[in-house]
mmCIF file with all atom_site columns, C-alpha atoms in Angstrom:
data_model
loop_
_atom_site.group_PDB
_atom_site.id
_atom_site.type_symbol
_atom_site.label_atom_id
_atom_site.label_alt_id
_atom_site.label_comp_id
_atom_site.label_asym_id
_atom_site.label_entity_id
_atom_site.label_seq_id
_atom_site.pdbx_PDB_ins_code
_atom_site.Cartn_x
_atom_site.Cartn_y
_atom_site.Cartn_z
_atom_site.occupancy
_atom_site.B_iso_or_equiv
_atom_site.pdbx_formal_charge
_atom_site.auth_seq_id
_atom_site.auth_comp_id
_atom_site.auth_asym_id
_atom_site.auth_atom_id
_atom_site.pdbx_PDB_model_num
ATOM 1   C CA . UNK G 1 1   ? -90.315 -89.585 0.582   1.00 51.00 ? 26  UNK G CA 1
ATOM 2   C CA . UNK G 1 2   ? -87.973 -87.353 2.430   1.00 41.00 ? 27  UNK G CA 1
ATOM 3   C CA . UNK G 1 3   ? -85.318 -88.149 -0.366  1.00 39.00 ? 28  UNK G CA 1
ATOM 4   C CA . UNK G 1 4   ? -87.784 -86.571 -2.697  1.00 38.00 ? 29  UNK G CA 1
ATOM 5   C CA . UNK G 1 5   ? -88.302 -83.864 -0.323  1.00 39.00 ? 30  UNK G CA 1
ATOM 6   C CA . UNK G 1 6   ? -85.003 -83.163 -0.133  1.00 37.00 ? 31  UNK G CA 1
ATOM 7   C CA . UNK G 1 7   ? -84.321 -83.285 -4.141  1.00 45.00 ? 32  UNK G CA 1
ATOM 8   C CA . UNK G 1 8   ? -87.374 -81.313 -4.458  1.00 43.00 ? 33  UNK G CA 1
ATOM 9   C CA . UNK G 1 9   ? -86.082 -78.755 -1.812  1.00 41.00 ? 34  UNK G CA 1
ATOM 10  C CA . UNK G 1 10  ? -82.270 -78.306 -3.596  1.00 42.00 ? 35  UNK G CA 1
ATOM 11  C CA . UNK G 1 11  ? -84.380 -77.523 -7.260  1.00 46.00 ? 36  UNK G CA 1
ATOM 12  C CA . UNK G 1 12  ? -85.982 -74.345 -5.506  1.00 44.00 ? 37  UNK G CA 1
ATOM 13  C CA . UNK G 1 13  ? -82.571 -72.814 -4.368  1.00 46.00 ? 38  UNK G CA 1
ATOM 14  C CA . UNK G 1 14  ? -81.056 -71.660 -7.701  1.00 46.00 ? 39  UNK G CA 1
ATOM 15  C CA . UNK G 1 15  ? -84.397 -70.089 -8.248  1.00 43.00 ? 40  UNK G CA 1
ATOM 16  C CA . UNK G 1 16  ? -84.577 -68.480 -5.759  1.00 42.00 ? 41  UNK G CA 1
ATOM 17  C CA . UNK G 1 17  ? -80.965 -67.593 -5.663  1.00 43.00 ? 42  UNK G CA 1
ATOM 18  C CA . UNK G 1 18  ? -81.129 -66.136 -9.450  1.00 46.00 ? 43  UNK G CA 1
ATOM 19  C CA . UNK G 1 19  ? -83.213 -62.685 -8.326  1.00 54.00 ? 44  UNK G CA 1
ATOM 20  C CA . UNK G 1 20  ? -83.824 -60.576 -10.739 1.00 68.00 ? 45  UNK G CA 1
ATOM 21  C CA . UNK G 1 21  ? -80.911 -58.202 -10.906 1.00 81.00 ? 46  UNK G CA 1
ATOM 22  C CA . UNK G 1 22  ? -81.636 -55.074 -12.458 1.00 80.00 ? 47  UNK G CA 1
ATOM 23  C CA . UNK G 1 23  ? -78.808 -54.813 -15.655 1.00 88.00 ? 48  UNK G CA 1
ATOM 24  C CA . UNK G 1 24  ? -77.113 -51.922 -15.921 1.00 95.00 ? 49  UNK G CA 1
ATOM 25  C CA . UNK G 1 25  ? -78.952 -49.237 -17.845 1.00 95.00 ? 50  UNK G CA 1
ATOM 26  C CA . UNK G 1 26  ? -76.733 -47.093 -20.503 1.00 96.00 ? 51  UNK G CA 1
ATOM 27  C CA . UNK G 1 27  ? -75.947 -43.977 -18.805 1.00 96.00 ? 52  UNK G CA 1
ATOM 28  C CA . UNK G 1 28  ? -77.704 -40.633 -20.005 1.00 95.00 ? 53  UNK G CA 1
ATOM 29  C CA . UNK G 1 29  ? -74.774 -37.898 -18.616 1.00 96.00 ? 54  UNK G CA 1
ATOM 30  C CA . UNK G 1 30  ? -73.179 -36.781 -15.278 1.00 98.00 ? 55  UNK G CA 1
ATOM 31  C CA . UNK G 1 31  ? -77.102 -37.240 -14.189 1.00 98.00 ? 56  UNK G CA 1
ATOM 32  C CA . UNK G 1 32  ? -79.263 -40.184 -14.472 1.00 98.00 ? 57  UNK G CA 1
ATOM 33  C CA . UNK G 1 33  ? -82.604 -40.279 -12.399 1.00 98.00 ? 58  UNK G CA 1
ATOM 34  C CA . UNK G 1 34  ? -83.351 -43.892 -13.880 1.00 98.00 ? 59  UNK G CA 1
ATOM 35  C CA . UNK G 1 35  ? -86.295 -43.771 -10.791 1.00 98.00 ? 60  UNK G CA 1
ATOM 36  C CA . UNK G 1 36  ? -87.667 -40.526 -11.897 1.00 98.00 ? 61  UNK G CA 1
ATOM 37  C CA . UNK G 1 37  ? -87.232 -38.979 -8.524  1.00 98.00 ? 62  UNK G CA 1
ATOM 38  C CA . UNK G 1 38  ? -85.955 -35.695 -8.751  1.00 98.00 ? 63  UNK G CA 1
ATOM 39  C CA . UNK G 1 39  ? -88.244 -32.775 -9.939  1.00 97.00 ? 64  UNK G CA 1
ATOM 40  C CA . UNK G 1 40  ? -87.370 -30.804 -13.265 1.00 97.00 ? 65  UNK G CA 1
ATOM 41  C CA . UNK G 1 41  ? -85.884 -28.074 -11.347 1.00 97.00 ? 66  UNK G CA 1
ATOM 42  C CA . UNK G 1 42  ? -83.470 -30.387 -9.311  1.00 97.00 ? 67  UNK G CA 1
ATOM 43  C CA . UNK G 1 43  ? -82.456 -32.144 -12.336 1.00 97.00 ? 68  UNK G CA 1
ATOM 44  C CA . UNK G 1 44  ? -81.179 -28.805 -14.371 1.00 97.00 ? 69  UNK G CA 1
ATOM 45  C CA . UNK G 1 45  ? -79.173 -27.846 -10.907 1.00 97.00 ? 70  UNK G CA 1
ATOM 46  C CA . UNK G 1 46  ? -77.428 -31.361 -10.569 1.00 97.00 ? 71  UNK G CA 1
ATOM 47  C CA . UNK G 1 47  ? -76.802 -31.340 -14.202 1.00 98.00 ? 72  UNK G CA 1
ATOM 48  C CA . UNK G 1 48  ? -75.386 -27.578 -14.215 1.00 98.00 ? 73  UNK G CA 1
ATOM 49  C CA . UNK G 1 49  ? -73.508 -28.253 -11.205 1.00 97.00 ? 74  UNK G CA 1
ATOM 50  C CA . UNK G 1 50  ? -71.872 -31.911 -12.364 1.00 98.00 ? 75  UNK G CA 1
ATOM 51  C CA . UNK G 1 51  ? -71.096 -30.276 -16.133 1.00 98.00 ? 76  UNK G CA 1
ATOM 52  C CA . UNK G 1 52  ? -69.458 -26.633 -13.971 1.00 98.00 ? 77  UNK G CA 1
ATOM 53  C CA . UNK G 1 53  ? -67.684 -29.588 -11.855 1.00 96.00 ? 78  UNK G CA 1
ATOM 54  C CA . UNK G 1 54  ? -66.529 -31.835 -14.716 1.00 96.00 ? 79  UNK G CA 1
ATOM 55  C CA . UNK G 1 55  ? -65.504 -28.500 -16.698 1.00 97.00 ? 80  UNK G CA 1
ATOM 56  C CA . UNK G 1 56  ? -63.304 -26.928 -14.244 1.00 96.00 ? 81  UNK G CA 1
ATOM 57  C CA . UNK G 1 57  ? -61.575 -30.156 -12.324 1.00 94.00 ? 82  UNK G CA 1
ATOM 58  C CA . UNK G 1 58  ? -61.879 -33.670 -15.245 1.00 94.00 ? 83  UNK G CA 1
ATOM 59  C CA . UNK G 1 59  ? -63.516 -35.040 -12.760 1.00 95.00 ? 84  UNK G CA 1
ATOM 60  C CA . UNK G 1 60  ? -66.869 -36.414 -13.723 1.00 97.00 ? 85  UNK G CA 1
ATOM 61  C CA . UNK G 1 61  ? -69.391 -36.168 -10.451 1.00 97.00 ? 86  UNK G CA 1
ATOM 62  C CA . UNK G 1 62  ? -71.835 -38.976 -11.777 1.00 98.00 ? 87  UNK G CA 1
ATOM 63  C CA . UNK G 1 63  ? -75.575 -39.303 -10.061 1.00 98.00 ? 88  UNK G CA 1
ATOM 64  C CA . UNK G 1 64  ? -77.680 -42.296 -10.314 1.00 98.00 ? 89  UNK G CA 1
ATOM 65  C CA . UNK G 1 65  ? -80.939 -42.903 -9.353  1.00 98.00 ? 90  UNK G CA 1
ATOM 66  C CA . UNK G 1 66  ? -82.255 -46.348 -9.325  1.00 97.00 ? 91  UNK G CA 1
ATOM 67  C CA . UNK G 1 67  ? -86.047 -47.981 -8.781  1.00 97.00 ? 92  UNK G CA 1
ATOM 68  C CA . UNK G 1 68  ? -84.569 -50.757 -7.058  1.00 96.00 ? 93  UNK G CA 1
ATOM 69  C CA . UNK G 1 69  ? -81.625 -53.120 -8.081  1.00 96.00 ? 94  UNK G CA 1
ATOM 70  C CA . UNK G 1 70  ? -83.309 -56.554 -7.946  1.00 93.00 ? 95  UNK G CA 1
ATOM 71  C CA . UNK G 1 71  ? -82.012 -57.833 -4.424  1.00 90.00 ? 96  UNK G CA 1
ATOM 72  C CA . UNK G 1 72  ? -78.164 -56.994 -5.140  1.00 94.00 ? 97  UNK G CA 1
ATOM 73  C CA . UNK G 1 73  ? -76.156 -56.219 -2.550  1.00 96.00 ? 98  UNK G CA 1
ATOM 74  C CA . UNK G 1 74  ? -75.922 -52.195 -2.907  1.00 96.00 ? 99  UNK G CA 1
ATOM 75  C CA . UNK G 1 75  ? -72.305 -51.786 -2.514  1.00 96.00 ? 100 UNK G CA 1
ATOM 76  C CA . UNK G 1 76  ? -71.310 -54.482 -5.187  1.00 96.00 ? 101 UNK G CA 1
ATOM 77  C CA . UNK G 1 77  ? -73.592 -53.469 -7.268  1.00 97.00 ? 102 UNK G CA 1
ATOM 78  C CA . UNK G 1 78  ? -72.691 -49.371 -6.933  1.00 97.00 ? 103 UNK G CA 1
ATOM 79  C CA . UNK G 1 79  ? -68.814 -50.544 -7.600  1.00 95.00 ? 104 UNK G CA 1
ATOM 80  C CA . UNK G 1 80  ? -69.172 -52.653 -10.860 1.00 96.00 ? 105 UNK G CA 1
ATOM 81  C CA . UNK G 1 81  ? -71.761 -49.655 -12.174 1.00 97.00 ? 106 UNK G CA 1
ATOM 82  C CA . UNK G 1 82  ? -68.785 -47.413 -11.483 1.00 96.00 ? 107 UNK G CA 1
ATOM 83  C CA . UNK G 1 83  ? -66.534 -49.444 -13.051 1.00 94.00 ? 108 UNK G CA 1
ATOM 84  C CA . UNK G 1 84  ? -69.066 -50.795 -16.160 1.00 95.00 ? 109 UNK G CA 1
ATOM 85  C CA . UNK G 1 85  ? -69.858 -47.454 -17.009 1.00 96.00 ? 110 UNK G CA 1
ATOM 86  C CA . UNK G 1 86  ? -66.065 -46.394 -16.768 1.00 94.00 ? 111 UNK G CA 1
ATOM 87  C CA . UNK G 1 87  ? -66.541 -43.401 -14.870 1.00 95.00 ? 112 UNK G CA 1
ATOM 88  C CA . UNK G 1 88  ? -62.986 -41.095 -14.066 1.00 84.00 ? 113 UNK G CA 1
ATOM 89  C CA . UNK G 1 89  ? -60.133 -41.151 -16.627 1.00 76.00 ? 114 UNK G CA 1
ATOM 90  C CA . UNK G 1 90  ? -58.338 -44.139 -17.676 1.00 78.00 ? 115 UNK G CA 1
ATOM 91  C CA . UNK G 1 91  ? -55.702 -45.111 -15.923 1.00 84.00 ? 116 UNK G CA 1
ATOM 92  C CA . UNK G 1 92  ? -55.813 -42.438 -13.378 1.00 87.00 ? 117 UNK G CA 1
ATOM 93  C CA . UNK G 1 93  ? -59.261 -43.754 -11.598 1.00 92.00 ? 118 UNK G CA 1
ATOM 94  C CA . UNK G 1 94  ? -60.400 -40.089 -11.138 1.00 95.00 ? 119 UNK G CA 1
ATOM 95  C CA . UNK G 1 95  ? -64.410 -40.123 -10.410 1.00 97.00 ? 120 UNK G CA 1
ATOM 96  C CA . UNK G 1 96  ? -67.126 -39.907 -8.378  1.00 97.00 ? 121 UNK G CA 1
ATOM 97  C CA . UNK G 1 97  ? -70.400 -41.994 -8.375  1.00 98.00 ? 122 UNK G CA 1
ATOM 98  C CA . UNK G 1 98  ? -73.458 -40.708 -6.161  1.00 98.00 ? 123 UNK G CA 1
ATOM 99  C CA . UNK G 1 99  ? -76.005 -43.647 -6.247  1.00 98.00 ? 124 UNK G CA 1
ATOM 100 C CA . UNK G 1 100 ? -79.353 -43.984 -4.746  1.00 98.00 ? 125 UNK G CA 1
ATOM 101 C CA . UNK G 1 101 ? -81.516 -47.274 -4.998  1.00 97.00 ? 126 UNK G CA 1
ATOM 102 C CA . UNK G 1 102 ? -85.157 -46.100 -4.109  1.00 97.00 ? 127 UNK G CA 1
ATOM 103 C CA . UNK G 1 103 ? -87.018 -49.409 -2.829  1.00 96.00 ? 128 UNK G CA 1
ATOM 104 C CA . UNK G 1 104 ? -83.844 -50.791 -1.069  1.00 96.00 ? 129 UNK G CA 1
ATOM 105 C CA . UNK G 1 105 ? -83.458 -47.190 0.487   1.00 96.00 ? 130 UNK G CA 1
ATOM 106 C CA . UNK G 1 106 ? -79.597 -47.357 0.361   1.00 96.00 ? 131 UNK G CA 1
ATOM 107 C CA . UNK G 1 107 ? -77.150 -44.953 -1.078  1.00 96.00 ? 132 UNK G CA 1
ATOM 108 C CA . UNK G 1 108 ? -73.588 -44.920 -1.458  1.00 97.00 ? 133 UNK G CA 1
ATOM 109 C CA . UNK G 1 109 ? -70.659 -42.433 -2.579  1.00 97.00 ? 134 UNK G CA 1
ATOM 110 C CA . UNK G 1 110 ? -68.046 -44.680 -4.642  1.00 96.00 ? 135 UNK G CA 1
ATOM 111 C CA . UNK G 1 111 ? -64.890 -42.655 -5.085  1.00 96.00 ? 136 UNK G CA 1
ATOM 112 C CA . UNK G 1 112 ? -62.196 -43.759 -7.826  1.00 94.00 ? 137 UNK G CA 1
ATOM 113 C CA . UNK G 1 113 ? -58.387 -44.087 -6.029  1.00 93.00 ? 138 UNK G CA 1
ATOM 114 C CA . UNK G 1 114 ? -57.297 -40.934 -7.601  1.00 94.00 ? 139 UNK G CA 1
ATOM 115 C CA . UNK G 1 115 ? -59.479 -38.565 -5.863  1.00 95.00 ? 140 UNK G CA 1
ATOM 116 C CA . UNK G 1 116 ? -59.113 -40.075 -2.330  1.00 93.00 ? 141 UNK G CA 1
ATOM 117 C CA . UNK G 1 117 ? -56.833 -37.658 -1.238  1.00 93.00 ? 142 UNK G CA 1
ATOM 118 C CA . UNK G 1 118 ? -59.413 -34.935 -2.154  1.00 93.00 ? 143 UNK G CA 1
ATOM 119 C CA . UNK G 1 119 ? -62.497 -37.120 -0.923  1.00 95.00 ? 144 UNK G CA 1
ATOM 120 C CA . UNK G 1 120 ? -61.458 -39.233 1.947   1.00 96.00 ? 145 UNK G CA 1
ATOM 121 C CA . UNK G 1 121 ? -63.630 -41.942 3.367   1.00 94.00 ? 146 UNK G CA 1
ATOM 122 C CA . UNK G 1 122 ? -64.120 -39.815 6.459   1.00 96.00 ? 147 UNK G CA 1
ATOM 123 C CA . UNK G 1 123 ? -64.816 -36.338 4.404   1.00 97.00 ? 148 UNK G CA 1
ATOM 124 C CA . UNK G 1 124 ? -67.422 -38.965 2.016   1.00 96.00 ? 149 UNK G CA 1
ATOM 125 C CA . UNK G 1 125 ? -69.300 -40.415 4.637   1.00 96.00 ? 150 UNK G CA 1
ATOM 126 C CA . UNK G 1 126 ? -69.630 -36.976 6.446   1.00 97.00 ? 151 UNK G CA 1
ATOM 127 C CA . UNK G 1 127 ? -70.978 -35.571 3.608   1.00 96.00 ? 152 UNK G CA 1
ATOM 128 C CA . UNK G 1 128 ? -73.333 -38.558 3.429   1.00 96.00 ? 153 UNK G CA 1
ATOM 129 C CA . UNK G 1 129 ? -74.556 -38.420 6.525   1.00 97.00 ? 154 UNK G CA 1
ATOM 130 C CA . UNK G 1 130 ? -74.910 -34.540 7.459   1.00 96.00 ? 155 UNK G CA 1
ATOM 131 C CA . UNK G 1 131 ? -76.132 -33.320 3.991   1.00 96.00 ? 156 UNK G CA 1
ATOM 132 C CA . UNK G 1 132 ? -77.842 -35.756 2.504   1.00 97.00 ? 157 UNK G CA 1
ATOM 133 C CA . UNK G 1 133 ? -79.326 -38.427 4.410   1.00 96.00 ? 158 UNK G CA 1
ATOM 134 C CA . UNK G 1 134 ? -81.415 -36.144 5.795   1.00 97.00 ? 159 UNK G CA 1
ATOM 135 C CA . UNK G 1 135 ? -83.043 -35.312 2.840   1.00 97.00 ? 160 UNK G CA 1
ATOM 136 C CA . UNK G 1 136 ? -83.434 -39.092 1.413   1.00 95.00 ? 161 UNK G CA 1
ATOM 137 C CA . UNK G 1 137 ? -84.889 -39.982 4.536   1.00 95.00 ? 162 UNK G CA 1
ATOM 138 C CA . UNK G 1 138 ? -87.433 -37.802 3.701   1.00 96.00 ? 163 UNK G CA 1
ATOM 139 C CA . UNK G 1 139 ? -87.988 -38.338 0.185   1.00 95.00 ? 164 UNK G CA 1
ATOM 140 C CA . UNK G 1 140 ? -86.689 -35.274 -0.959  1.00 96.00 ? 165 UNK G CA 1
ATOM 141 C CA . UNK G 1 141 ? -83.830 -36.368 -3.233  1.00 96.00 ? 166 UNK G CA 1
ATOM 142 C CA . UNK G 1 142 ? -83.420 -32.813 -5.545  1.00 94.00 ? 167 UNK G CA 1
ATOM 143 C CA . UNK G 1 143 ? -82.345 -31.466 -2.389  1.00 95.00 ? 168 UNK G CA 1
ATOM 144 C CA . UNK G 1 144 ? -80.188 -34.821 -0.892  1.00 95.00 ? 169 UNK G CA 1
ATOM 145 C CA . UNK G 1 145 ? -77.954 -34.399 -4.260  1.00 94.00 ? 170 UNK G CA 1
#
């Protein structure tokens, strides 16, 4: 019996080990509120600001907004986005990703090596904490971004 148990116990773990990742979606632009959480008037701002941003420097600024990632681990799955959706230029690893997961309540700024001496870790997570956390903590994510 506890042989069975214990058989019966090992089946369950890949299920539950296999959640239910979210896949990468296909990116829309420099803004993509996959969790429809930033108002109209937000979302023309962002997109005016990433496009003057991307226009003037090469570097693309990317947001994403996510419903929830399926039980990933936030960071991992912010740094293979970044890199799946090839976001800077080739070779020179020059771009930003903004990304927001809505039911996990995490965020994180992933920065490509060749604008870390513009955006340090320090200079990212200040900017993290005193301008926008505030904000997302409060649901307001037009005005976090």
């Amino acid at each position: 019996m506890v042989l069975l148990s214990a058989i019966f116990l090992l089946c369950l773990i890949p299920i539950s080990a296999v959640k239910a990742e979210r896949p990468f979606p296909k990116p829309k632009g420099l803004v993509n509120d996959f969790a429809n959480v930033i108002s109209p008037a937000y979302l023309q701002k962002l997109t005016a600001v990433t496009g003057a941003l991307f226009q003037k420097t090469g570097i693309p600024v990317v947001v994403v907004t996510m419903p929830d990632i399926g039980g990933a681990e936030y960071n991992d799955y912010a740094n293979r986005l970044y890199r799946a959706w090839g976001i800077g230029k080739k070779g020179e690893d020059k771009g930003v990703l903004i990304f927001v997961t809505v039911k996990e309540r995490k965020m994180r700024i992933e920065t490509g090596y060749g604008v870390e001496g513009i955006l340090p870790d320090g200079l990212v997570g200040e900017i993290r904490d005193r301008y926008m956390t505030p904000y997302l903590k409060q649901d307001k994510f037009g005005e976090g971004f």
